[in-house]
């Protein structure tokens, strides 16, 4: 690989793209849209908030849009239409004369954390490099994964080098040339949220016999649901950096709690521990509150969790574990919300829980593993104190 320094694709040519609100197929359509139609165009992807589960892998429903769904949104909302689409092993990526939108298996893409670890569809842009022998890959994806951070960036490859990378994908890649068309007026935000669909959707996850598989999939589902709602709220706010309505912001914070709770629950069950309760009931409550909290009608769901009392004798070890996981000096770890730290995330939260169990030789009860109880040093001290008392 002949890779140059990573640059923020989210600010490509001065265009601000909210990559943190977009999935791995949306984000590079967003880059194209802003390139062709101007800054902020990509937020139109948030104009339609849908909840339309379809049959998914393992007999579980999914809200994950297909590539065709994303292309339909690009045509309707972003002023981008597909001029050519070529699928399979024989592809013209390295011969591209302009930007092409490519979808491949992330398992074979060396610039993403999923490389060699996970099979998942992933998009990127390819265009000619500064000379005739290279091509530039631009990928706007932004996410924290268990294998590291994915951040927007550009990467330079030799043409033969990129061809060899893509040839390793046994399914072949999809190469699409998207062209701009006139962009209509900005659509009004519109939400299609159905409580009956939500009940059936969550019921399928609650009743699935393979709890590890169901919870692993539900972790992705909550991530997709939360990002879609954040994108909708940001579009309704009027711009990439505009302040979101306070009631919507509170509701979105509760969605973040559901995402954390889902990941924590999956990790516990995958390690053979008891399944922490209330995850699906909590998700149902927040889904029910979408229609009011995001469209301006009434109160959102009440937040879960609660504060616990700390224990001064435990605090040094608790603080040391948190500092180690977050790679911070101990004096930089606050007693207040850890969520204010850039280093803190749902992934790190789970690692803190596991680190505390190892440090104190305890196993936390499933009733205690609610994300809101895991965000402060005092709460973590209280968690350890109760586990030691019950041992």
Short mmCIF file of C-alpha atoms in Angstrom, two decimals:
data_model
loop_
_atom_site.label_atom_id
_atom_site.label_comp_id
_atom_site.label_asym_id
_atom_site.label_seq_id
_atom_site.Cartn_x
_atom_site.Cartn_y
_atom_site.Cartn_z
CA UNK A 1 0.00 0.00 0.00
CA UNK A 2 1.19 3.48 -0.85
CA UNK A 3 -0.97 5.45 1.54
CA UNK A 4 -0.70 9.16 2.08
CA UNK A 5 -1.64 10.87 5.30
CA UNK A 6 -5.29 10.50 6.20
CA UNK A 7 -7.33 13.65 5.79
CA UNK A 8 -10.85 14.34 6.97
CA UNK A 9 -13.13 13.33 4.14
CA UNK A 10 -15.89 14.88 6.19
CA UNK A 11 -14.45 18.29 5.35
CA UNK A 12 -13.44 17.45 1.80
CA UNK A 13 -12.86 20.67 -0.19
CA UNK A 14 -14.41 22.66 2.64
CA UNK A 15 -17.66 20.66 2.59
CA UNK A 16 -18.88 19.61 6.01
CA UNK A 17 -20.48 16.17 6.01
CA UNK A 18 -21.92 14.81 9.26
CA UNK A 19 -20.28 11.42 8.84
CA UNK A 20 -21.11 10.55 12.45
CA UNK A 21 -24.82 10.44 11.49
CA UNK A 22 -24.48 8.22 8.41
CA UNK A 23 -24.00 4.52 7.81
CA UNK A 24 -21.24 3.03 5.68
CA UNK A 25 -23.29 3.08 2.44
CA UNK A 26 -24.86 6.52 2.96
CA UNK A 27 -21.73 8.43 3.83
CA UNK A 28 -20.01 8.33 0.45
CA UNK A 29 -23.23 9.17 -1.37
CA UNK A 30 -23.28 12.16 0.98
CA UNK A 31 -19.80 13.22 -0.11
CA UNK A 32 -20.87 13.09 -3.76
CA UNK A 33 -24.06 15.04 -3.06
CA UNK A 34 -22.25 17.88 -1.33
CA UNK A 35 -19.59 17.91 -4.03
CA UNK A 36 -22.21 18.33 -6.76
CA UNK A 37 -24.91 20.39 -5.03
CA UNK A 38 -23.16 22.26 -2.23
CA UNK A 39 -22.61 22.06 1.53
CA UNK A 40 -25.37 20.56 3.62
CA UNK A 41 -27.09 18.71 0.76
CA UNK A 42 -26.31 15.38 2.42
CA UNK A 43 -28.60 16.18 5.35
CA UNK A 44 -31.56 15.62 3.04
CA UNK A 45 -30.99 11.93 3.72
CA UNK A 46 -32.60 12.70 7.09
CA UNK A 47 -35.80 14.10 5.59
CA UNK A 48 -37.55 10.73 5.71
CA UNK A 49 -37.59 8.90 9.04
CA UNK A 50 -38.94 5.43 8.42
CA UNK A 51 -39.49 2.39 10.55
CA UNK A 52 -40.02 -0.42 8.05
CA UNK A 53 -38.49 -3.71 9.25
CA UNK A 54 -37.97 -6.39 6.61
CA UNK A 55 -36.87 -10.04 6.89
CA UNK A 56 -33.19 -10.18 7.73
CA UNK A 57 -30.43 -12.69 8.45
CA UNK A 58 -30.98 -15.54 10.90
CA UNK A 59 -34.75 -15.21 10.81
CA UNK A 60 -34.62 -11.80 12.49
CA UNK A 61 -36.20 -8.62 11.13
CA UNK A 62 -33.94 -5.72 10.25
CA UNK A 63 -34.26 -1.99 9.66
CA UNK A 64 -30.97 -1.91 7.73
CA UNK A 65 -31.59 -0.35 4.30
CA UNK A 66 -30.34 -2.22 1.25
CA UNK A 67 -28.03 -0.68 -1.34
CA UNK A 68 -31.04 -0.25 -3.61
CA UNK A 69 -32.86 1.60 -0.81
CA UNK A 70 -29.92 3.97 -0.46
CA UNK A 71 -29.72 4.55 -4.22
CA UNK A 72 -33.45 5.32 -4.32
CA UNK A 73 -32.95 7.89 -1.54
CA UNK A 74 -29.99 9.36 -3.43
CA UNK A 75 -32.16 9.82 -6.50
CA UNK A 76 -35.12 11.28 -4.60
CA UNK A 77 -33.33 13.42 -2.03
CA UNK A 78 -29.77 14.08 -3.18
CA UNK A 79 -30.12 14.72 -6.90
CA UNK A 80 -27.90 11.73 -7.80
CA UNK A 81 -28.93 9.13 -10.38
CA UNK A 82 -27.17 5.95 -11.46
CA UNK A 83 -25.73 6.27 -14.97
CA UNK A 84 -23.96 2.89 -14.98
CA UNK A 85 -23.80 -0.02 -12.56
CA UNK A 86 -21.45 -2.96 -13.02
CA UNK A 87 -21.36 -5.94 -10.66
CA UNK A 88 -19.03 -8.88 -10.36
CA UNK A 89 -15.36 -9.65 -10.67
CA UNK A 90 -14.75 -7.73 -13.89
CA UNK A 91 -14.89 -4.10 -12.91
CA UNK A 92 -13.48 -0.83 -14.24
CA UNK A 93 -12.58 0.71 -10.89
CA UNK A 94 -8.92 1.34 -11.54
CA UNK A 95 -9.63 2.70 -15.02
CA UNK A 96 -12.12 5.26 -13.72
CA UNK A 97 -11.80 8.74 -15.19
CA UNK A 98 -14.02 10.39 -12.60
CA UNK A 99 -15.31 9.54 -9.15
CA UNK A 100 -17.11 6.21 -8.97
CA UNK A 101 -19.03 4.87 -6.00
CA UNK A 102 -17.89 1.36 -5.07
CA UNK A 103 -19.44 -1.23 -2.74
CA UNK A 104 -17.32 -4.16 -1.57
CA UNK A 105 -16.88 -6.49 1.39
CA UNK A 106 -15.08 -4.59 4.17
CA UNK A 107 -13.33 -7.84 5.13
CA UNK A 108 -10.96 -7.24 2.18
CA UNK A 109 -10.43 -3.48 2.56
CA UNK A 110 -7.21 -2.70 4.47
CA UNK A 111 -8.13 0.85 5.51
CA UNK A 112 -11.15 -0.13 7.65
CA UNK A 113 -11.11 -1.85 11.08
CA UNK A 114 -13.20 -4.74 9.71
CA UNK A 115 -10.28 -5.83 7.51
CA UNK A 116 -9.75 -9.57 7.97
CA UNK A 117 -12.32 -9.66 10.78
CA UNK A 118 -15.88 -9.10 9.60
CA UNK A 119 -17.89 -9.44 6.41
CA UNK A 120 -20.06 -6.40 5.81
CA UNK A 121 -20.96 -4.24 2.81
CA UNK A 122 -18.92 -1.06 2.69
CA UNK A 123 -18.74 1.87 0.28
CA UNK A 124 -15.99 4.21 -0.87
CA UNK A 125 -15.17 6.55 -3.76
CA UNK A 126 -12.40 5.98 -6.33
CA UNK A 127 -10.99 8.58 -8.70
CA UNK A 128 -7.72 9.18 -10.56
CA UNK A 129 -4.71 10.16 -8.50
CA UNK A 130 -2.27 12.96 -9.12
CA UNK A 131 -0.45 10.91 -11.76
CA UNK A 132 -1.48 8.21 -14.17
CA UNK A 133 -0.25 5.35 -12.01
CA UNK A 134 -2.31 5.95 -8.87
CA UNK A 135 -5.91 6.21 -7.76
CA UNK A 136 -7.35 7.95 -4.73
CA UNK A 137 -9.75 6.14 -2.40
CA UNK A 138 -11.97 8.40 -0.29
CA UNK A 139 -13.98 6.88 2.55
CA UNK A 140 -16.08 9.09 4.81
CA UNK A 141 -17.10 6.37 7.27
CA UNK A 142 -17.02 7.35 10.96
CA UNK A 143 -17.54 4.75 13.69
CA UNK A 144 -15.89 3.20 16.74
CA UNK A 145 -15.59 -0.58 16.50
CA UNK A 146 -14.21 -3.26 18.80
CA UNK A 147 -11.19 -3.44 16.49
CA UNK A 148 -10.46 0.27 16.40
CA UNK A 149 -11.78 3.56 15.07
CA UNK A 150 -12.97 4.15 11.51
CA UNK A 151 -12.49 7.77 10.55
CA UNK A 152 -12.97 9.70 7.30
CA UNK A 153 -9.84 9.69 5.19
CA UNK A 154 -8.23 9.49 1.78
CA UNK A 155 -5.76 6.82 0.71
CA UNK A 156 -3.58 6.61 -2.40
CA UNK A 157 -2.95 3.27 -4.12
CA UNK A 158 -1.23 2.12 -7.25
CA UNK A 159 -3.79 1.04 -9.85
CA UNK A 160 -2.56 -2.56 -9.82
CA UNK A 161 -2.47 -2.50 -6.02
CA UNK A 162 -6.13 -1.51 -5.72
CA UNK A 163 -7.10 -3.99 -8.43
CA UNK A 164 -5.45 -6.79 -6.41
CA UNK A 165 -7.25 -5.72 -3.22
CA UNK A 166 -10.64 -5.78 -4.91
CA UNK A 167 -9.92 -9.03 -6.77
CA UNK A 168 -9.59 -10.76 -3.36
CA UNK A 169 -13.34 -10.25 -2.77
CA UNK A 170 -14.87 -13.55 -3.99
CA UNK A 171 -18.30 -11.95 -4.48
CA UNK A 172 -16.90 -9.19 -6.64
CA UNK A 173 -17.64 -5.51 -6.18
CA UNK A 174 -20.30 -3.12 -7.43
CA UNK A 175 -19.14 -0.04 -9.29
CA UNK A 176 -21.60 2.77 -9.89
CA UNK A 177 -21.21 6.02 -11.75
CA UNK A 178 -23.68 8.51 -10.29
CA UNK A 179 -24.44 11.75 -12.10
CA UNK A 180 -26.10 14.89 -10.73
CA UNK A 181 -29.51 16.10 -11.80
CA UNK A 182 -31.34 19.30 -10.82
CA UNK A 183 -32.12 19.40 -7.14
CA UNK A 184 -35.68 20.27 -6.13
CA UNK A 185 -36.79 22.25 -3.07
CA UNK A 186 -35.77 20.90 0.31
CA UNK A 187 -38.43 18.38 1.43
CA UNK A 188 -40.30 18.85 4.67
CA UNK A 189 -39.26 16.39 7.41
CA UNK A 190 -41.65 13.44 7.47
CA UNK A 191 -41.78 10.45 9.83
CA UNK A 192 -43.48 7.09 9.26
CA UNK A 193 -43.47 5.36 12.65
CA UNK A 194 -45.85 2.49 13.40
CA UNK A 195 -46.23 1.11 16.94
CA UNK A 196 -47.66 -2.20 15.70
CA UNK A 197 -44.61 -2.80 13.54
CA UNK A 198 -42.38 -1.95 16.51
CA UNK A 199 -44.12 -4.53 18.74
CA UNK A 200 -43.72 -7.30 16.17
CA UNK A 201 -40.11 -6.29 15.50
CA UNK A 202 -39.07 -6.35 19.15
CA UNK A 203 -41.06 -9.52 19.78
CA UNK A 204 -38.97 -11.37 17.20
CA UNK A 205 -35.79 -10.44 19.07
CA UNK A 206 -37.28 -11.29 22.47
CA UNK A 207 -38.39 -14.75 21.33
CA UNK A 208 -35.37 -15.77 19.27
CA UNK A 209 -33.83 -18.92 20.82
CA UNK A 210 -30.20 -18.04 20.03
CA UNK A 211 -29.73 -15.18 22.46
CA UNK A 212 -26.16 -14.41 21.44
CA UNK A 213 -27.06 -14.17 17.75
CA UNK A 214 -30.18 -12.13 18.48
CA UNK A 215 -28.36 -9.67 20.73
CA UNK A 216 -25.43 -9.30 18.37
CA UNK A 217 -27.83 -8.37 15.59
CA UNK A 218 -29.86 -6.11 17.90
CA UNK A 219 -26.69 -4.19 18.75
CA UNK A 220 -26.38 -3.24 15.08
CA UNK A 221 -30.10 -2.51 14.86
CA UNK A 222 -30.01 -0.03 17.73
CA UNK A 223 -26.98 1.67 16.17
CA UNK A 224 -28.86 2.06 12.88
CA UNK A 225 -32.03 3.27 14.59
CA UNK A 226 -30.16 5.84 16.68
CA UNK A 227 -28.18 7.22 13.73
CA UNK A 228 -31.31 7.55 11.58
CA UNK A 229 -33.04 9.54 14.31
CA UNK A 230 -30.05 11.80 14.85
CA UNK A 231 -29.88 12.47 11.11
CA UNK A 232 -33.60 13.30 11.04
CA UNK A 233 -33.23 15.69 13.99
CA UNK A 234 -30.22 17.39 12.42
CA UNK A 235 -32.06 17.88 9.13
CA UNK A 236 -35.03 19.34 10.97
CA UNK A 237 -32.63 21.69 12.80
CA UNK A 238 -31.67 23.26 9.48
CA UNK A 239 -27.98 22.56 8.95
CA UNK A 240 -24.97 20.36 9.77
CA UNK A 241 -23.95 22.44 12.79
CA UNK A 242 -27.38 23.79 13.80
CA UNK A 243 -28.60 23.22 17.36
CA UNK A 244 -31.07 20.35 17.62
CA UNK A 245 -34.38 21.00 19.40
CA UNK A 246 -33.75 20.43 23.15
CA UNK A 247 -36.58 17.91 23.53
CA UNK A 248 -35.26 15.95 20.56
CA UNK A 249 -31.71 16.12 21.94
CA UNK A 250 -32.87 14.63 25.25
CA UNK A 251 -34.62 11.84 23.38
CA UNK A 252 -31.55 11.15 21.25
CA UNK A 253 -29.47 10.85 24.43
CA UNK A 254 -31.89 8.12 25.54
CA UNK A 255 -31.31 6.38 22.23
CA UNK A 256 -27.58 6.48 22.99
CA UNK A 257 -28.39 4.72 26.25
CA UNK A 258 -30.25 1.99 24.37
CA UNK A 259 -27.27 1.48 22.04
CA UNK A 260 -24.93 1.16 25.03
CA UNK A 261 -27.35 -1.18 26.82
CA UNK A 262 -27.60 -3.41 23.73
CA UNK A 263 -23.84 -3.71 23.35
CA UNK A 264 -23.34 -4.35 27.05
CA UNK A 265 -26.04 -7.03 27.03
CA UNK A 266 -24.58 -8.75 23.97
CA UNK A 267 -21.08 -8.81 25.42
CA UNK A 268 -22.33 -10.29 28.70
CA UNK A 269 -24.34 -13.04 27.03
CA UNK A 270 -21.52 -13.82 24.59
CA UNK A 271 -19.28 -14.49 27.62
CA UNK A 272 -21.81 -16.92 29.09
CA UNK A 273 -23.22 -14.51 31.66
CA UNK A 274 -26.87 -13.96 32.52
CA UNK A 275 -28.77 -11.65 30.17
CA UNK A 276 -29.32 -8.25 31.82
CA UNK A 277 -33.06 -7.54 31.87
CA UNK A 278 -35.07 -4.67 30.48
CA UNK A 279 -33.19 -4.05 27.22
CA UNK A 280 -36.11 -4.78 24.88
CA UNK A 281 -38.64 -3.08 27.16
CA UNK A 282 -36.41 -0.03 27.21
CA UNK A 283 -36.09 -0.09 23.41
CA UNK A 284 -39.88 -0.36 23.11
CA UNK A 285 -40.35 2.67 25.36
CA UNK A 286 -37.94 4.79 23.34
CA UNK A 287 -39.43 3.66 20.04
CA UNK A 288 -42.88 4.61 21.30
CA UNK A 289 -41.57 8.04 22.24
CA UNK A 290 -40.10 8.70 18.77
CA UNK A 291 -43.31 10.07 17.32
CA UNK A 292 -43.71 12.72 20.01
CA UNK A 293 -40.11 13.54 20.90
CA UNK A 294 -38.91 13.90 17.30
CA UNK A 295 -41.95 15.48 15.69
CA UNK A 296 -42.72 18.04 18.36
CA UNK A 297 -45.62 16.56 20.25
CA UNK A 298 -45.35 15.77 23.98
CA UNK A 299 -42.82 14.37 26.41
CA UNK A 300 -40.17 11.80 25.68
CA UNK A 301 -39.60 8.63 27.64
CA UNK A 302 -38.18 8.98 31.11
CA UNK A 303 -34.50 8.08 31.38
CA UNK A 304 -33.61 4.80 33.01
CA UNK A 305 -31.01 4.03 35.63
CA UNK A 306 -30.02 6.00 38.69
CA UNK A 307 -27.10 7.10 40.77
CA UNK A 308 -25.32 4.88 43.21
CA UNK A 309 -23.29 5.72 46.28
CA UNK A 310 -19.51 5.51 46.01
CA UNK A 311 -17.03 3.96 48.44
CA UNK A 312 -13.84 5.91 49.18
CA UNK A 313 -11.74 2.77 49.79
CA UNK A 314 -12.55 1.44 46.34
CA UNK A 315 -12.11 4.69 44.48
CA UNK A 316 -8.35 4.53 43.74
CA UNK A 317 -8.62 1.12 42.09
CA UNK A 318 -11.81 2.03 40.24
CA UNK A 319 -10.23 5.22 38.97
CA UNK A 320 -7.08 3.32 37.95
CA UNK A 321 -9.12 0.80 35.92
CA UNK A 322 -11.04 3.58 34.17
CA UNK A 323 -7.84 5.50 33.44
CA UNK A 324 -6.18 2.38 32.03
CA UNK A 325 -9.08 1.56 29.72
CA UNK A 326 -9.35 5.16 28.49
CA UNK A 327 -5.54 5.55 28.24
CA UNK A 328 -5.65 8.66 30.43
CA UNK A 329 -3.69 9.91 33.43
CA UNK A 330 -5.74 9.23 36.55
CA UNK A 331 -6.03 12.91 37.44
CA UNK A 332 -7.86 13.47 34.14
CA UNK A 333 -10.66 11.06 35.06
CA UNK A 334 -13.58 13.12 36.45
CA UNK A 335 -15.97 12.12 39.21
CA UNK A 336 -18.78 13.52 37.10
CA UNK A 337 -19.99 12.12 33.78
CA UNK A 338 -17.40 10.07 31.90
CA UNK A 339 -19.48 10.62 28.79
CA UNK A 340 -17.92 14.07 28.50
CA UNK A 341 -14.56 12.48 27.67
CA UNK A 342 -13.69 12.02 24.00
CA UNK A 343 -12.12 8.67 24.87
CA UNK A 344 -15.32 7.26 26.42
CA UNK A 345 -17.74 5.20 24.34
CA UNK A 346 -20.00 2.18 24.70
CA UNK A 347 -17.05 -0.03 23.74
CA UNK A 348 -14.88 1.46 26.48
CA UNK A 349 -17.77 1.25 28.95
CA UNK A 350 -17.92 -2.53 28.49
CA UNK A 351 -14.15 -2.80 28.87
CA UNK A 352 -14.35 -0.81 32.12
CA UNK A 353 -17.00 -3.21 33.48
CA UNK A 354 -14.88 -6.24 32.55
CA UNK A 355 -11.74 -4.59 33.97
CA UNK A 356 -13.46 -3.92 37.31
CA UNK A 357 -14.70 -7.51 37.52
CA UNK A 358 -11.15 -8.75 36.97
CA UNK A 359 -9.59 -6.25 39.38
CA UNK A 360 -11.98 -7.06 42.24
CA UNK A 361 -12.67 -10.71 41.33
CA UNK A 362 -16.43 -10.16 41.23
CA UNK A 363 -19.27 -10.66 38.77
CA UNK A 364 -21.81 -7.88 38.54
CA UNK A 365 -25.46 -8.81 38.65
CA UNK A 366 -27.52 -8.28 35.52
CA UNK A 367 -29.82 -5.79 37.28
CA UNK A 368 -26.88 -3.43 37.81
CA UNK A 369 -25.75 -3.40 34.20
CA UNK A 370 -27.73 -0.41 33.01
CA UNK A 371 -25.59 2.12 31.12
CA UNK A 372 -26.73 5.08 33.22
CA UNK A 373 -25.21 3.36 36.26
CA UNK A 374 -21.85 3.03 34.54
CA UNK A 375 -21.02 6.61 33.58
CA UNK A 376 -19.63 8.03 36.87
CA UNK A 377 -16.85 7.02 39.28
CA UNK A 378 -19.30 7.16 42.21
CA UNK A 379 -21.69 4.81 40.43
CA UNK A 380 -18.91 2.38 39.54
CA UNK A 381 -17.68 2.37 43.12
CA UNK A 382 -21.21 1.58 44.29
CA UNK A 383 -21.44 -1.23 41.75
CA UNK A 384 -18.23 -2.80 43.04
CA UNK A 385 -19.31 -2.32 46.66
CA UNK A 386 -22.57 -4.21 46.12
CA UNK A 387 -20.85 -6.99 44.21
CA UNK A 388 -18.31 -7.46 47.00
CA UNK A 389 -21.08 -7.51 49.61
CA UNK A 390 -22.96 -10.20 47.67
CA UNK A 391 -19.89 -12.36 47.06
#
